[in-house]
mmCIF file of C-alpha atoms in Angstrom:
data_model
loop_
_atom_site.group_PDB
_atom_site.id
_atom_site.type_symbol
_atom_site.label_atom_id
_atom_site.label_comp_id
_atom_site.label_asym_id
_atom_site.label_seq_id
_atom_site.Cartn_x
_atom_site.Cartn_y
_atom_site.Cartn_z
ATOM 1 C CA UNK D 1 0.000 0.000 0.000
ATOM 2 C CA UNK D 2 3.098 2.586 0.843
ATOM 3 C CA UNK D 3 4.333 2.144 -2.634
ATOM 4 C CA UNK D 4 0.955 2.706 -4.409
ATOM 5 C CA UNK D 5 0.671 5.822 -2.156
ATOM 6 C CA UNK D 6 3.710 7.444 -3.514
ATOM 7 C CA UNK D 7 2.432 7.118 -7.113
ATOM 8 C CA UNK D 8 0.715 10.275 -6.680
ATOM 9 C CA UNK D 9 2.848 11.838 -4.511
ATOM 10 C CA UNK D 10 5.594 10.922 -7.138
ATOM 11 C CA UNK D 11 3.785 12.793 -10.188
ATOM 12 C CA UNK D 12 2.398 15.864 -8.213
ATOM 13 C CA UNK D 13 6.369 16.230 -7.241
ATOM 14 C CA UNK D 14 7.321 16.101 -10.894
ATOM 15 C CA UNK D 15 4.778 18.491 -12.012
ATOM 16 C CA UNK D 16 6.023 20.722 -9.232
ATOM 17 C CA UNK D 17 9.515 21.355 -10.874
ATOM 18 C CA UNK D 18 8.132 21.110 -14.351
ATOM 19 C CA UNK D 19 6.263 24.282 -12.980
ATOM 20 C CA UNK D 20 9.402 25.645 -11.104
ATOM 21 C CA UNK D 21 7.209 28.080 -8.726
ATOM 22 C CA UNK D 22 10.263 29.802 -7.605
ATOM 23 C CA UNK D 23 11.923 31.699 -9.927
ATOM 24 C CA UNK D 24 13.400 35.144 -8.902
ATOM 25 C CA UNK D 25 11.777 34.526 -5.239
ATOM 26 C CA UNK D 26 14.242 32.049 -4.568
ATOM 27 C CA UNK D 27 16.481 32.817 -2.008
ATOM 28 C CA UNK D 28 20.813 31.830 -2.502
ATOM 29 C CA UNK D 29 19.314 29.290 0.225
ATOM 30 C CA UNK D 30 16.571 27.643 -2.052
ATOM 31 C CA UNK D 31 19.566 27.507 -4.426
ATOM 32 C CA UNK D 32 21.264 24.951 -2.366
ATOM 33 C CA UNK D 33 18.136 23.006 -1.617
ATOM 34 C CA UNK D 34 17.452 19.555 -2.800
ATOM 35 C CA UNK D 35 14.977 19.053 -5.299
ATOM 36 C CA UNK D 36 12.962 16.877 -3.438
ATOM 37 C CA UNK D 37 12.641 19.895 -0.797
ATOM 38 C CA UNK D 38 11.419 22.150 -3.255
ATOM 39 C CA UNK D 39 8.991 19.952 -4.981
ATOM 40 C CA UNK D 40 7.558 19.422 -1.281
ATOM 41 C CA UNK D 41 7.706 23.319 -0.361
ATOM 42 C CA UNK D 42 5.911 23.942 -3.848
ATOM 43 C CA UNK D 43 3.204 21.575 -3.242
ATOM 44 C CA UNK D 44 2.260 22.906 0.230
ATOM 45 C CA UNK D 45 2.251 26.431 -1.290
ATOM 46 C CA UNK D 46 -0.425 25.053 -3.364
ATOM 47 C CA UNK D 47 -2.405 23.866 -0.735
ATOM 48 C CA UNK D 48 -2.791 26.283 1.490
ATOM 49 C CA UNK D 49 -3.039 28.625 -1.703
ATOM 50 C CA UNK D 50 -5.228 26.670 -3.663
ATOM 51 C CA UNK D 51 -7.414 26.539 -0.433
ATOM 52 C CA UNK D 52 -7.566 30.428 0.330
ATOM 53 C CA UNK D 53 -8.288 31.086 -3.397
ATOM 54 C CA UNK D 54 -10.946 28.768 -3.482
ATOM 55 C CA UNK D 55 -9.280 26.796 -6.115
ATOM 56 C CA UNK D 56 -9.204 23.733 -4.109
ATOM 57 C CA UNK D 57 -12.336 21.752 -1.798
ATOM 58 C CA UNK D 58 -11.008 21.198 1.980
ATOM 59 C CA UNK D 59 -10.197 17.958 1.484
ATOM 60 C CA UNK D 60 -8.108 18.622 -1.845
ATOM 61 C CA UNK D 61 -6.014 20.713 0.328
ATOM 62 C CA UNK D 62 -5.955 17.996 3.096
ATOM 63 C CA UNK D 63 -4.804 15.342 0.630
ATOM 64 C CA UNK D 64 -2.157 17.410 -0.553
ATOM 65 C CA UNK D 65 -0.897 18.773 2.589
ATOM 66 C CA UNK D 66 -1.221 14.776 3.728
ATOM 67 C CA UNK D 67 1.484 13.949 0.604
ATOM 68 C CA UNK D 68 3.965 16.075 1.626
ATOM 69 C CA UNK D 69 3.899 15.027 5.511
ATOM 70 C CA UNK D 70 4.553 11.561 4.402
ATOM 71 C CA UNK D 71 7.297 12.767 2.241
ATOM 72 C CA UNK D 72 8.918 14.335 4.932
ATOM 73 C CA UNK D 73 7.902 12.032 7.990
ATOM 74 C CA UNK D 74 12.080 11.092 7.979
ATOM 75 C CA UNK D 75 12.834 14.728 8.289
ATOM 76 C CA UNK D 76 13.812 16.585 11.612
ATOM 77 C CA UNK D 77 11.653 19.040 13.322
ATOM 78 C CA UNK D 78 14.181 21.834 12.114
ATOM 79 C CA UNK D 79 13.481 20.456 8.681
ATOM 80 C CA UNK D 80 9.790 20.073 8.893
ATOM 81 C CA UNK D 81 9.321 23.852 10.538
ATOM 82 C CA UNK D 82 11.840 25.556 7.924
ATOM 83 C CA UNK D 83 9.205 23.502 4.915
ATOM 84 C CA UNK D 84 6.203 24.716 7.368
ATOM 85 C CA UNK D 85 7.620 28.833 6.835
ATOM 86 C CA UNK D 86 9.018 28.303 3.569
ATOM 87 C CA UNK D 87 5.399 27.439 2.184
ATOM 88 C CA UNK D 88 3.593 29.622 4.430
ATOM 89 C CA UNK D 89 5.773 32.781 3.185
ATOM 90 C CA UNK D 90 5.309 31.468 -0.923
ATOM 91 C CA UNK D 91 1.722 31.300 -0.488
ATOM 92 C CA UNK D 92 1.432 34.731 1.470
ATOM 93 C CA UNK D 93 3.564 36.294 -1.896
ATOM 94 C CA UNK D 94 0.854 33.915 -4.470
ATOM 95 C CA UNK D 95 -2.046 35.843 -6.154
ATOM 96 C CA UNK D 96 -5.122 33.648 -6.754
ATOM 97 C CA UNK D 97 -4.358 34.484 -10.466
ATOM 98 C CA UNK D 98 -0.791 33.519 -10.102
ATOM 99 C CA UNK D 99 -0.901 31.593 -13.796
ATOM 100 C CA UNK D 100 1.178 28.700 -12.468
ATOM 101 C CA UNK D 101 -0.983 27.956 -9.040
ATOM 102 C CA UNK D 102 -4.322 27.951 -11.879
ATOM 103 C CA UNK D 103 -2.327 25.664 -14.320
ATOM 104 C CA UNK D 104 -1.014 23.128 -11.754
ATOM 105 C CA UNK D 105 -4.722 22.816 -10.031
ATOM 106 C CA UNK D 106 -5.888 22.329 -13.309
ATOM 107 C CA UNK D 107 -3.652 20.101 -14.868
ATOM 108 C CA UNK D 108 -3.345 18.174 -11.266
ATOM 109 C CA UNK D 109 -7.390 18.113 -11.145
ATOM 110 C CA UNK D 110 -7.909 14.802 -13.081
ATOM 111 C CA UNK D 111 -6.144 12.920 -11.083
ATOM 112 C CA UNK D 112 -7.653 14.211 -7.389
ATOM 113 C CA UNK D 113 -10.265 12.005 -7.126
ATOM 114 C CA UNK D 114 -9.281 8.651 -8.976
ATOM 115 C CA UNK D 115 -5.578 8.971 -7.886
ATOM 116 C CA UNK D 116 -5.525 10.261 -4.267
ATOM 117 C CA UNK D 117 -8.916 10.441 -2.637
ATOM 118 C CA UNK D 118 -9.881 7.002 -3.504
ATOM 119 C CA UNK D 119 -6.810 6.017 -1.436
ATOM 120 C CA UNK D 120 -8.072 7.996 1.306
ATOM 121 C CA UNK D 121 -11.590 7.124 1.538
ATOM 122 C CA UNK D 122 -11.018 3.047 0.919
ATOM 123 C CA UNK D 123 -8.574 3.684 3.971
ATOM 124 C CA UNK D 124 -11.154 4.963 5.704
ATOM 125 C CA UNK D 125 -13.924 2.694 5.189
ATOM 126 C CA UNK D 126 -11.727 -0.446 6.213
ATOM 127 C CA UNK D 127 -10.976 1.280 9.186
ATOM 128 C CA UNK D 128 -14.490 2.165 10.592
ATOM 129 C CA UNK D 129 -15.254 -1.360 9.650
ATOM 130 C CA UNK D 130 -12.933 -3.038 11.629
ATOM 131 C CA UNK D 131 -14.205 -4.621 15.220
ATOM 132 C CA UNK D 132 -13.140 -3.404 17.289
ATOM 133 C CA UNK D 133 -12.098 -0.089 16.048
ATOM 134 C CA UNK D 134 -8.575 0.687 16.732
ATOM 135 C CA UNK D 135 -8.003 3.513 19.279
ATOM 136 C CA UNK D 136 -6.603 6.075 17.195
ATOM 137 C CA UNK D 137 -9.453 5.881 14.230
ATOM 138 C CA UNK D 138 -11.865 6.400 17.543
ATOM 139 C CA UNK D 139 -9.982 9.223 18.952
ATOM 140 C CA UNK D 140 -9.889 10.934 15.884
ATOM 141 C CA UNK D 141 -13.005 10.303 13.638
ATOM 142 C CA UNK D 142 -15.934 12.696 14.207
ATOM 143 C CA UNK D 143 -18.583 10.676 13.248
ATOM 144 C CA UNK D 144 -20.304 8.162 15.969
ATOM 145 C CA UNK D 145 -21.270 5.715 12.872
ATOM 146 C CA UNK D 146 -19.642 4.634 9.740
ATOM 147 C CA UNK D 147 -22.587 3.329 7.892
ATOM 148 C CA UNK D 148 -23.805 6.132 5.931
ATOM 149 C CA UNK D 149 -19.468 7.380 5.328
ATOM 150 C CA UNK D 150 -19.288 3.949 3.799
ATOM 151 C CA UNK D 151 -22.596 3.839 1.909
ATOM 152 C CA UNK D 152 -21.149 7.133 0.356
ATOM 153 C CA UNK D 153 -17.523 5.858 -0.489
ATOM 154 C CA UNK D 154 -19.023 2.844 -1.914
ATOM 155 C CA UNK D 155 -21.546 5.112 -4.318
ATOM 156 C CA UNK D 156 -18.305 7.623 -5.140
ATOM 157 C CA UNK D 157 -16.080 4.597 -5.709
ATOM 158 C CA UNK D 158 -19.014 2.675 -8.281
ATOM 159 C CA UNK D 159 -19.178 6.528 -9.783
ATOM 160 C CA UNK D 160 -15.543 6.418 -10.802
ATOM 161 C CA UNK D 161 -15.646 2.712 -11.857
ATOM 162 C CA UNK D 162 -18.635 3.429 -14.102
ATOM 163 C CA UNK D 163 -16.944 6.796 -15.333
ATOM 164 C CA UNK D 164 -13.896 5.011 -16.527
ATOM 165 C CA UNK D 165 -11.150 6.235 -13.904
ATOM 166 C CA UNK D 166 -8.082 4.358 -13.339
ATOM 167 C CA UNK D 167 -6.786 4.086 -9.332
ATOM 168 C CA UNK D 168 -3.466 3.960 -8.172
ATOM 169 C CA UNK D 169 -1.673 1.520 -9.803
ATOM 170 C CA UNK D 170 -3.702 1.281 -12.900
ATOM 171 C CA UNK D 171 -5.784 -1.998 -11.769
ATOM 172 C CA UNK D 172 -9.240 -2.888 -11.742
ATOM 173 C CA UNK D 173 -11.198 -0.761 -9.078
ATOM 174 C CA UNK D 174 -12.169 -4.719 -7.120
ATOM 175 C CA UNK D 175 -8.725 -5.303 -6.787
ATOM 176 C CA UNK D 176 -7.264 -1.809 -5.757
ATOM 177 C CA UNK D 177 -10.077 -2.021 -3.492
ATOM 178 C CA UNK D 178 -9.541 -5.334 -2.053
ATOM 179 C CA UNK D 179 -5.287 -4.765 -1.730
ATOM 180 C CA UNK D 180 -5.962 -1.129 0.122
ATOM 181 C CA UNK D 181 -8.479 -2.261 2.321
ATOM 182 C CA UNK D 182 -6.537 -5.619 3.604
ATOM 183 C CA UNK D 183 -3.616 -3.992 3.948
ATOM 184 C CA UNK D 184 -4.814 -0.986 5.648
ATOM 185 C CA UNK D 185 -6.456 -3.130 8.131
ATOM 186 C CA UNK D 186 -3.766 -5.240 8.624
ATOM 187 C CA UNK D 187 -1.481 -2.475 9.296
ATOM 188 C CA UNK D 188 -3.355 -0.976 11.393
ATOM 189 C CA UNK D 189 -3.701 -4.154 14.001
ATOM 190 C CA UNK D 190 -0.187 -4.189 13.833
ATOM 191 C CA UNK D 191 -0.073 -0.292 15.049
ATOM 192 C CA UNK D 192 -2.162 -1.296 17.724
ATOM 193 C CA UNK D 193 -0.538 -4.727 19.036
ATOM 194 C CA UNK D 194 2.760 -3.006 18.779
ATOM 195 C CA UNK D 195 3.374 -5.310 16.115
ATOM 196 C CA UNK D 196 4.246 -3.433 12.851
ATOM 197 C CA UNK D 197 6.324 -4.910 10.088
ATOM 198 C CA UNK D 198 9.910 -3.364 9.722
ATOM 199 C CA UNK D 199 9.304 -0.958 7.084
ATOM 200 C CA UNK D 200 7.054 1.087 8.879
ATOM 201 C CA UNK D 201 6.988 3.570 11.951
ATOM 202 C CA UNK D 202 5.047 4.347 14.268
ATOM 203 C CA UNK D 203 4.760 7.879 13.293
ATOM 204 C CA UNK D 204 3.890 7.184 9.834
ATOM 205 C CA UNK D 205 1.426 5.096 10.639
ATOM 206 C CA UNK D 206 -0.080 7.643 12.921
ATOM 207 C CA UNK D 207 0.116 10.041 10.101
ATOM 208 C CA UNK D 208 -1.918 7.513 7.692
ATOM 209 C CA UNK D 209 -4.646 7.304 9.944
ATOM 210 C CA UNK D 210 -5.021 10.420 10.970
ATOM 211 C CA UNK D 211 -4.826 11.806 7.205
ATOM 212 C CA UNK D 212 -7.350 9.515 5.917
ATOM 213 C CA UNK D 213 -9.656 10.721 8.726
ATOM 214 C CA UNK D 214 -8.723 14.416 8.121
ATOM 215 C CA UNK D 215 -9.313 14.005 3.711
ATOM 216 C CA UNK D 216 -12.357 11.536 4.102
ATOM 217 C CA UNK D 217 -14.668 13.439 6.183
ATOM 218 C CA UNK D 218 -13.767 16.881 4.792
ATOM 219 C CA UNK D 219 -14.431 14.965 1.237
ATOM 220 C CA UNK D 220 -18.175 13.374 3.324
ATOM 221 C CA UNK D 221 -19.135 17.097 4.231
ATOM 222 C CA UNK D 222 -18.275 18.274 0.759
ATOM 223 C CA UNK D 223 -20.269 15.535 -0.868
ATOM 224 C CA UNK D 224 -23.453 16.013 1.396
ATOM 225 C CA UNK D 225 -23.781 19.827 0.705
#
């Protein structure tokens, strides 16, 4: 599931420095910054721009803000503050009709729903529908019950079927579905026994949980407007 979630996080990052958002801003600092911390900067600017424009839903800004903490999770405090100031000062200097913030949105929209908040909201589902819950879904969900969240993932996710999107990994939706769902659930018991295969940390885990939370139920009050 970790690699399929970098697939998007891999092409928004590309598309970032295609874009090259910094220009004659950039500092003799941002000159000696890795790529990877500008794509990251870049694609935070865009969220929290993208959001205050009204060029992005809640939860598009959620997903993408989501991305880059996952990106990062390795990444000292230091690190993770100087990204936090860095984007935060970009998107204060952004216009809403800064041509490349429109033209990234736009080219970047396609892919929002099929490629990123289907991850999310499959995440989601197989956690409110484990028994018992694990502790941190509980702690940080606002709804009391999952039914109706999971009626409406299951309609959005038959919607994009029917409409001919491709998810992550460029499967059919019953087996994206199927793969996400197991091994969201599985990772998750392992969070909770203490158990967790190597690969992963605590912290991201955390991170997944608490994202798909954050992105699924801003997407559920979008959709029910």
């Amino acid at each position: 599931m970790k690699a399929r979630s970098m697939i998007f996080t891999a092409a928004i990052f590309t598309a970032a420095e295609a874009l090259t958002l910094f220009g004659a801003n950039a500092s003799a600092q941002d000159n000696e910054t890795p790529r990877q911390y500008r794509s990251l900067v870049f694609v935070e600017t865009i969220a929290r721009r993208g959001l205050e424009c009204g060029l992005l839903r809640p939860w598009q800004s959620a997903a993408l803000s989501v991305q880059v903490n996952d990106a990062a999770h390795a990444w000292t405090e230091p690190q993770r503050a100087r990204l936090d100031a860095d984007a935060a000062a970009q998107a204060a200097d952004m216009a809403c009709e800064d041509e490349t913030l429109n033209v990234w949105i736009e080219g970047a929209g396609r892919g929002f729903e099929s490629e990123m908040l289907a991850h999310f909201i499959v995440i989601y589902a197989a956690l409110s529908e484990m028994s018992p819950q694990i502790t941190l879904f509980r702690e940080t969900t606002r709804l009391e019950h999952h039914t109706q969240a999971r009626d409406a993932i299951a309609a959005k996710l038959a919607e994009l079927e029917a409409a001919g999107a491709i998810p992550e990994g460029g499967g059919p939706w019953p087996h994206f579905i199927e793969q996400t769902s197991s091994a969201a659930t599985e990772i998750a018991r392992g969070y909770e026994s203490g158990a967790l295969p190597e690969r992963y940390t605590p912290a991201q885990i955390e991170a997944l949980i608490t994202g798909s939370v954050r992105v699924a139920e801003l997407w559920l009050e979008d959709a029910a407007r």
